[in-house]
Amino acid sequence: MNKELLIETKQLQKKYVTDTVETTALAGVDLSITKGEFVAIMGPSGCGKSTLLNILGLLDSPSGGVFKFLGEDITNASERQRAKIRKQNLGFVFQSFNLIDELTVEENIGLPLAYLGVSKAETEKRVMEAMERMGIAHRRNHFPQQLSGGQQQRAAIARATVSNPSLILADEPTGNLDSVHGREVMALLTELNEAGTTVVMVTHSPSDAEYAHRIVNLFDGQIVTENLNVRKHVAELL
Amino acid sequence: MWQNYFKVALRNIYRNKVYAAINIAGLALGVASCLLIFLYVQDELSYESHFSKADRIVRVAGEIEHEGQVNKFALSPPVLAPILLKDYPELERVTQLANARKQTIWYKNKSYNEENLLFADSSFFHVFDYEFLAGDPATALDEPRTIVVSEQLADKYFGGAEQAIGQVLKFSRDSYMVTGVFRDQGHSHIQANAFLSRSTLDTKRQDVITDDNHWFHMNRYTYVLLRDKSQIAPFQEKLKTFAATHVTPWIKENELAANMTFMLQPLPSIHFNTVYTDDLSPAGNINYIYIFAAVAVFLLLIASINYMNLATARSAKRAKEVGLRKVVGAYRSQIIGQFIGESLLITLLAVVLALALVQILIPTFNALTGKHFDANFFLQPEIALALFAIILFIGAIAGSYPAIFLSGFKPVDVLKSDKSPKGGSAALRRTLVVIQFMISLIMIIGTIVVFSQMQFLKNRDLGFNKERILTIDIPVGDSMLVKQLPTIKQELLSNPNIESVSNSADIPAESNSTILIFAEKNGATLQNAMDVMFVDYDFVDVMGIQVKEGRNYSRNYKTDLKGGLIINEAAAKKMGWKDPIGKRIQMADWDAKVIGVVKDFHVKSLHTKVAPLILALVPESSGYLLVRLKPQNMPATIGFIQEKWQAFDTKHPMEYFFMDEHFDKQYRAEEKMLTVFGYFAGLTIFIACLGLFGLASFTAEQRTKEIGIRKVLGSSTGSIVLLLSRDFALLVLIAIVLAIPVAWYGMDKWLQDFAYRTNLSWWIFALAGFAAMSIALLTVSFQAIRAALQDPVKAIRTQ
C-alpha cells in the first residue's frame, strides 16, 4: 500500500493522574492509517480504545509520543488549532448520537457548516443532500427526541459527513441500536468509506468489525494484534 | 451563526419556563426598581441645572458665633449686598431675596391665600435667568410695587401670560402691577409663585421686612454671580477677612459679644444643604441619594446572582451541547460569545418587561416620592443610555461567569452518556447566596430600625400635648381682625366642646426668632442669643406645657407685661441658674424678671435637642389661633369654629390645621424614605427567594436518585425535607451572622442624625433574622416536600 498517510502515531501515551492514582490509558501506541482505510479498534472495556479514538479525533491530547495528522506534527497543538483541524477534516459519530436537543434535525446537520462559515444557500443545499442520502429528509423539522434511535443516528451521521470530512471517527455507533438499525448504520458507514472517506471506528461488536479493512486489538493501552480483514479484502478483490 | 444561537436560546427559555421565568422576573424587578431609583436620583440631582449661570452662582450664608456656639443661617443681613458689590470686582452681580411667605391677594373682589412669595431686587433676573413668557426680565422689578408672577398664577388670575401684563394684584397694604410672567420650570430651592419688587420696601418701612444696617438682622438670602467660576475658591478665601473689616468694628461699637463669618454655598449644593437653617425650601438629603443608588446596585446584583447561580447550576443540561459544538469545530471564544449573547437576550427580555412594569408603577412611585415623573421617561437619551448600560452590565457580568464556565467543558468528558459534569462550583454558588441574603437582611433590618425610630418620634412625650389643637393661620396684616381677637376667643369658649383658646405669634415646627438677651449672673451681665416665642396668657395652658417652678403669665399681674418672662429648663441650665425665679433678663424693650420655668418641650423636630427658650408675653400676638378641642363631637366643633371665624374674617378663606399633623410633617422626608426603602427591602428578599427557589428545585432534581434510595431504605418524608433544607438554612444563618454587624453599624450612624433616638435592641435583629430564615425555609421546603413525596421507583429508574 503506497497510499498517503492520514494518521501516524509513535509511542502515543496517555496517563490520567488523580489525587493518588496514576492510570495509564495508552502505553505507547504506534498506529498508521492511510487515506481511504476503514479501521476498527477493538478490545475489552478499559483497554483505552475510546481514549485512542478521542486523541485521534483531537478531542483529547496525548501525554507523550508523537501524533501526526496529514504529515503534520500536532502533538502539542493549541486548542484553537485543533478546533480548526476538527471542523475542516473530521466528522464524529457517537454511541449516544449526541444531537442537540434544542435544534431540529436540519439545524443539527447544518451546525458544522455554520462553524465553517459556509453561506446560507450552500448550507441549505448540502444539508438537503446529506439528509436525502441518509433517508431522513422527511424528518427535517423534527427535534431529536421525536425520532427513533436509528433515525437519530442517521441524522448524526449526516451531520458528521455534511462538511465532507476526510476522516470519520465513530465511537460504538451501533451500541444504542437494535440489530436491524445497527446493520443499516454500518451499511451507511461502508458506503461513505467506499466513496473515499477514511473511517476509524471503536466497537465491541465482532460483526460490526467485519465491515472494516483492518482490525486493531487493544489491550491495557497497547496494540496486541493488527489483522487485515481477509474476508473483506477477498470480497473486494472478487 | 447568530441565528442559530438565537434559536437555541429561545428554545431553551421555552423548555425551561420556570428557570427562565425566575431569571427574567427577578431581573425585570431589579431593572424596574433600578430605573425608578435612577429617575429619583436624576431628579434630585437636577436642582438649579436649568439656570445657565448656575456654576457661577453662590449663596453667602451667615454664621454667628456666640460663646463657642455657632448658629449657621442660610440667611444674611441686607447690609451685606452693597458692600460686597463695592469691595469685590470679581462679582458681576449681587442679588438678595427676602421671604414674604404667605399673603392674601385680592383680585376682582375675590381673595386667595398665596404661598411662596419672595421679594427680589432688580438684578435678580440677571443672575437667575428665568424664562419669561411675557414682560422683560431685565427691567421687570426695577420699579416699586411691581410683581412678576408664575405661569400658573397668571393662568389662575388672568387666564394667560399676555393678559397678565399691566394687571394689578392687591395685597393687604399695597397694590402691585404685574410686569412679567415666568415659566414654571426645573427644580430649584427657590420655589416661588411670585417675585415682588424689593424696591417697594425702600419706599416705606414695613413691619414684615425691615432694611437697616444691623449686621445681625438675618432676613435676606444673598446670591452672588461671579464673573468666572474659578473665582469661587479665591473669593471664599477673601471673605475670611471681610468680617474683620466690616463687621467686627460694628460689633465693638455696639458692645456685642458675638462674631460673624460668611460662608459660600455653590448653587447646585444648596438643595442638599442641611447645615444652614431657615432655608427657602426643605433640603434634600444627599445621604438618601447614596442609599438609593446603593439599593439600585444591590437589586441588580441580587438578580444577577440568581442568573449566575441558575445558569451554572443547570450547566449539566447544556454540557452536551457545548461538547458537541466543540466536536464540530467551535472555538471556545465562539461558545463564550454564544452564552454571553444568551444572557444579553434574557436581560433584554427582562428590560422590556421592566419598562412595562415601570409604566404600571409610575403613578404609585410618584405618590410615594411626591415627584412627577412622566411615564414616557425612557425616551430621554440619559435613560436610554442607562438602560443600555444596564443590559450590558448584567448581560456581561452575570453572563460571563456561566459563559466561561460552560465553554470550559471538554467534549471527552461530557459526551459520554454515563458521565454528567458537576454543575459548577457549589462553593461559589453558596457564597453568592450568602451575599444575597446578607444584602436582603441589611435592608430588612434597616427598614425595621427606621420604622421603630419613626414610631419612637411620634410617640415620644413632646413636653406638650399635641393632640386636638386646631390651629388657625391668622392672615397677616389685618389689624381689624387682630383687634377683635379677644372677642373671637370669648365667643369660641362659649362652646362647651372647646377647652381653651390661645393666640400666639409662634408655634412648634415653625421657625421662631432668635433674639440677643442680657441676663444677670452673679452680679454680672451675660449676653446671649436665645430662641423666643411670642405668646399670650393662655398659650401654656392650651399647649399643655407643665410649669415646673414659679407660675404662668396671669392677667392679674400688670407687671407681667414687659416685666415678666417665662423660660424653659434648658434656658435656666444654660444660664447656670440654680434658682431662676426673679433673675433679670433684658431683651428688646423688656426689662423683666423670670416669673416661671416650664418643663422642656419640643419646638423643633426630634433631630435636635431642646434649645434654651423664652416664652415672651405679647397678648395681641397674631400669628396663630390655637383652639384645644374636647374629644367629643369634633366635626361639629370644627364647623362651629369655622362659622364663628368667618363671621369676623370675611375677607380671607380660613386656613387651619391640627398641631399633631403639623408637627409630624417634619418627619415626612424620613417617612417617605421609610416607605420607599421598605418596598425595596421587600423586593430584594423576594428576588433572593426567587433564586433560592430555583436553586432548591435544582438541588432536588439533582438528588432525585439519592432521595429515591433513601426512601427505599425507609427514610421518612420529614427527614428528607430536613436533609434538603438544612444546607440552605445554614447559608441563611451565615448571612444573618454577617449582616448583623454591618446593619448595626449603618443604622447606628443613621440614628446619630436624631438627638432623640430609639435603641438598637436585639429584637430588631432577631426579628429580621427570623423573618429571613422563615421566608427562605418556606421557599426551599416547598421544593423539598415535592421531591420527598415523589414515588421512589420513578426516581431510581429515571437516573
PDB file of N, CA and C in Angstrom, chain A residues 50-89:
ATOM      1  N   SER A  50     -11.371   4.004  23.559  1.00  0.00           N
ATOM      2  CA  SER A  50     -12.039   5.311  23.423  1.00  0.00           C
ATOM      3  C   SER A  50     -11.050   6.455  23.582  1.00  0.00           C
ATOM      4  N   THR A  51     -10.080   6.264  24.500  1.00  0.00           N
ATOM      5  CA  THR A  51      -9.047   7.280  24.677  1.00  0.00           C
ATOM      6  C   THR A  51      -8.292   7.477  23.368  1.00  0.00           C
ATOM      7  N   LEU A  52      -7.953   6.363  22.733  1.00  0.00           N
ATOM      8  CA  LEU A  52      -7.224   6.450  21.470  1.00  0.00           C
ATOM      9  C   LEU A  52      -8.047   7.192  20.420  1.00  0.00           C
ATOM     10  N   LEU A  53      -9.348   6.848  20.366  1.00  0.00           N
ATOM     11  CA  LEU A  53     -10.201   7.493  19.372  1.00  0.00           C
ATOM     12  C   LEU A  53     -10.303   9.002  19.638  1.00  0.00           C
ATOM     13  N   ASN A  54     -10.419   9.357  20.930  1.00  0.00           N
ATOM     14  CA  ASN A  54     -10.525  10.772  21.284  1.00  0.00           C
ATOM     15  C   ASN A  54      -9.264  11.533  20.899  1.00  0.00           C
ATOM     16  N   ILE A  55      -8.116  10.874  21.073  1.00  0.00           N
ATOM     17  CA  ILE A  55      -6.874  11.549  20.701  1.00  0.00           C
ATOM     18  C   ILE A  55      -6.779  11.662  19.185  1.00  0.00           C
ATOM     19  N   LEU A  56      -7.146  10.586  18.504  1.00  0.00           N
ATOM     20  CA  LEU A  56      -7.126  10.638  17.040  1.00  0.00           C
ATOM     21  C   LEU A  56      -8.078  11.722  16.537  1.00  0.00           C
ATOM     22  N   GLY A  57      -9.180  11.919  17.287  1.00  0.00           N
ATOM     23  CA  GLY A  57     -10.161  12.918  16.880  1.00  0.00           C
ATOM     24  C   GLY A  57      -9.838  14.315  17.397  1.00  0.00           C
ATOM     25  N   LEU A  58      -8.677  14.461  18.027  1.00  0.00           N
ATOM     26  CA  LEU A  58      -8.227  15.755  18.540  1.00  0.00           C
ATOM     27  C   LEU A  58      -9.161  16.328  19.612  1.00  0.00           C
ATOM     28  N   LEU A  59      -9.871  15.429  20.272  1.00  0.00           N
ATOM     29  CA  LEU A  59     -10.709  15.889  21.373  1.00  0.00           C
ATOM     30  C   LEU A  59      -9.919  15.839  22.674  1.00  0.00           C
ATOM     31  N   ASP A  60      -8.822  15.121  22.660  1.00  0.00           N
ATOM     32  CA  ASP A  60      -8.001  14.943  23.845  1.00  0.00           C
ATOM     33  C   ASP A  60      -6.562  15.033  23.391  1.00  0.00           C
ATOM     34  N   SER A  61      -5.646  15.360  24.309  1.00  0.00           N
ATOM     35  CA  SER A  61      -4.248  15.429  23.878  1.00  0.00           C
ATOM     36  C   SER A  61      -3.439  14.350  24.584  1.00  0.00           C
ATOM     37  N   PRO A  62      -2.451  13.791  23.888  1.00  0.00           N
ATOM     38  CA  PRO A  62      -1.647  12.715  24.479  1.00  0.00           C
ATOM     39  C   PRO A  62      -0.706  13.259  25.546  1.00  0.00           C
ATOM     40  N   SER A  63      -0.284  12.385  26.467  1.00  0.00           N
ATOM     41  CA  SER A  63       0.698  12.817  27.465  1.00  0.00           C
ATOM     42  C   SER A  63       2.124  12.585  26.967  1.00  0.00           C
ATOM     43  N   GLY A  64       2.248  11.778  25.919  1.00  0.00           N
ATOM     44  CA  GLY A  64       3.589  11.557  25.389  1.00  0.00           C
ATOM     45  C   GLY A  64       3.515  10.953  24.005  1.00  0.00           C
ATOM     46  N   GLY A  65       4.685  10.905  23.318  1.00  0.00           N
ATOM     47  CA  GLY A  65       4.702  10.344  21.976  1.00  0.00           C
ATOM     48  C   GLY A  65       4.469  11.394  20.924  1.00  0.00           C
ATOM     49  N   VAL A  66       4.309  10.936  19.699  1.00  0.00           N
ATOM     50  CA  VAL A  66       4.133  11.865  18.582  1.00  0.00           C
ATOM     51  C   VAL A  66       2.840  11.536  17.848  1.00  0.00           C
ATOM     52  N   PHE A  67       2.131  12.568  17.461  1.00  0.00           N
ATOM     53  CA  PHE A  67       0.899  12.393  16.726  1.00  0.00           C
ATOM     54  C   PHE A  67       0.944  13.282  15.488  1.00  0.00           C
ATOM     55  N   LYS A  68       0.925  12.622  14.308  1.00  0.00           N
ATOM     56  CA  LYS A  68       0.952  13.404  13.074  1.00  0.00           C
ATOM     57  C   LYS A  68      -0.369  13.253  12.352  1.00  0.00           C
ATOM     58  N   PHE A  69      -0.892  14.356  11.870  1.00  0.00           N
ATOM     59  CA  PHE A  69      -2.121  14.353  11.097  1.00  0.00           C
ATOM     60  C   PHE A  69      -1.794  14.958   9.736  1.00  0.00           C
ATOM     61  N   LEU A  70      -1.993  14.188   8.670  1.00  0.00           N
ATOM     62  CA  LEU A  70      -1.639  14.608   7.313  1.00  0.00           C
ATOM     63  C   LEU A  70      -0.176  15.069   7.246  1.00  0.00           C
ATOM     64  N   GLY A  71       0.678  14.305   7.942  1.00  0.00           N
ATOM     65  CA  GLY A  71       2.105  14.580   7.888  1.00  0.00           C
ATOM     66  C   GLY A  71       2.559  15.694   8.822  1.00  0.00           C
ATOM     67  N   GLU A  72       1.605  16.369   9.487  1.00  0.00           N
ATOM     68  CA  GLU A  72       1.990  17.496  10.328  1.00  0.00           C
ATOM     69  C   GLU A  72       1.951  17.085  11.792  1.00  0.00           C
ATOM     70  N   ASP A  73       3.033  17.403  12.517  1.00  0.00           N
ATOM     71  CA  ASP A  73       3.082  17.040  13.932  1.00  0.00           C
ATOM     72  C   ASP A  73       2.165  17.971  14.729  1.00  0.00           C
ATOM     73  N   ILE A  74       1.115  17.399  15.267  1.00  0.00           N
ATOM     74  CA  ILE A  74       0.185  18.256  16.032  1.00  0.00           C
ATOM     75  C   ILE A  74       0.074  17.777  17.485  1.00  0.00           C
ATOM     76  N   THR A  75       1.112  17.104  17.949  1.00  0.00           N
ATOM     77  CA  THR A  75       1.106  16.583  19.313  1.00  0.00           C
ATOM     78  C   THR A  75       0.803  17.692  20.327  1.00  0.00           C
ATOM     79  N   ASN A  76       1.429  18.855  20.104  1.00  0.00           N
ATOM     80  CA  ASN A  76       1.258  19.930  21.086  1.00  0.00           C
ATOM     81  C   ASN A  76       0.467  21.116  20.519  1.00  0.00           C
ATOM     82  N   ALA A  77      -0.438  20.806  19.613  1.00  0.00           N
ATOM     83  CA  ALA A  77      -1.207  21.893  19.005  1.00  0.00           C
ATOM     84  C   ALA A  77      -2.115  22.555  20.042  1.00  0.00           C
ATOM     85  N   SER A  78      -2.383  23.845  19.821  1.00  0.00           N
ATOM     86  CA  SER A  78      -3.251  24.571  20.759  1.00  0.00           C
ATOM     87  C   SER A  78      -4.699  24.138  20.547  1.00  0.00           C
ATOM     88  N   GLU A  79      -5.521  24.468  21.511  1.00  0.00           N
ATOM     89  CA  GLU A  79      -6.925  24.117  21.428  1.00  0.00           C
ATOM     90  C   GLU A  79      -7.562  24.747  20.188  1.00  0.00           C
ATOM     91  N   ARG A  80      -7.139  25.957  19.881  1.00  0.00           N
ATOM     92  CA  ARG A  80      -7.716  26.656  18.743  1.00  0.00           C
ATOM     93  C   ARG A  80      -7.334  25.973  17.419  1.00  0.00           C
ATOM     94  N   GLN A  81      -6.038  25.554  17.333  1.00  0.00           N
ATOM     95  CA  GLN A  81      -5.574  24.848  16.128  1.00  0.00           C
ATOM     96  C   GLN A  81      -6.340  23.555  15.941  1.00  0.00           C
ATOM     97  N   ARG A  82      -6.501  22.848  17.073  1.00  0.00           N
ATOM     98  CA  ARG A  82      -7.166  21.559  16.990  1.00  0.00           C
ATOM     99  C   ARG A  82      -8.636  21.720  16.594  1.00  0.00           C
ATOM    100  N   ALA A  83      -9.258  22.779  17.139  1.00  0.00           N
ATOM    101  CA  ALA A  83     -10.650  23.039  16.757  1.00  0.00           C
ATOM    102  C   ALA A  83     -10.738  23.285  15.265  1.00  0.00           C
ATOM    103  N   LYS A  84      -9.731  23.981  14.743  1.00  0.00           N
ATOM    104  CA  LYS A  84      -9.731  24.303  13.313  1.00  0.00           C
ATOM    105  C   LYS A  84      -9.600  23.022  12.476  1.00  0.00           C
ATOM    106  N   ILE A  85      -8.662  22.148  12.886  1.00  0.00           N
ATOM    107  CA  ILE A  85      -8.483  20.889  12.152  1.00  0.00           C
ATOM    108  C   ILE A  85      -9.771  20.070  12.231  1.00  0.00           C
ATOM    109  N   ARG A  86     -10.383  20.058  13.435  1.00  0.00           N
ATOM    110  CA  ARG A  86     -11.611  19.288  13.612  1.00  0.00           C
ATOM    111  C   ARG A  86     -12.675  19.709  12.622  1.00  0.00           C
ATOM    112  N   LYS A  87     -12.881  21.024  12.558  1.00  0.00           N
ATOM    113  CA  LYS A  87     -14.008  21.426  11.736  1.00  0.00           C
ATOM    114  C   LYS A  87     -13.721  21.265  10.247  1.00  0.00           C
ATOM    115  N   GLN A  88     -12.426  21.268   9.869  1.00  0.00           N
ATOM    116  CA  GLN A  88     -12.120  21.151   8.441  1.00  0.00           C
ATOM    117  C   GLN A  88     -12.005  19.704   7.955  1.00  0.00           C
ATOM    118  N   ASN A  89     -11.594  18.793   8.874  1.00  0.00           N
ATOM    119  CA  ASN A  89     -11.266  17.457   8.411  1.00  0.00           C
ATOM    120  C   ASN A  89     -12.037  16.314   9.041  1.00  0.00           C
TER     121      ASN A  89
END
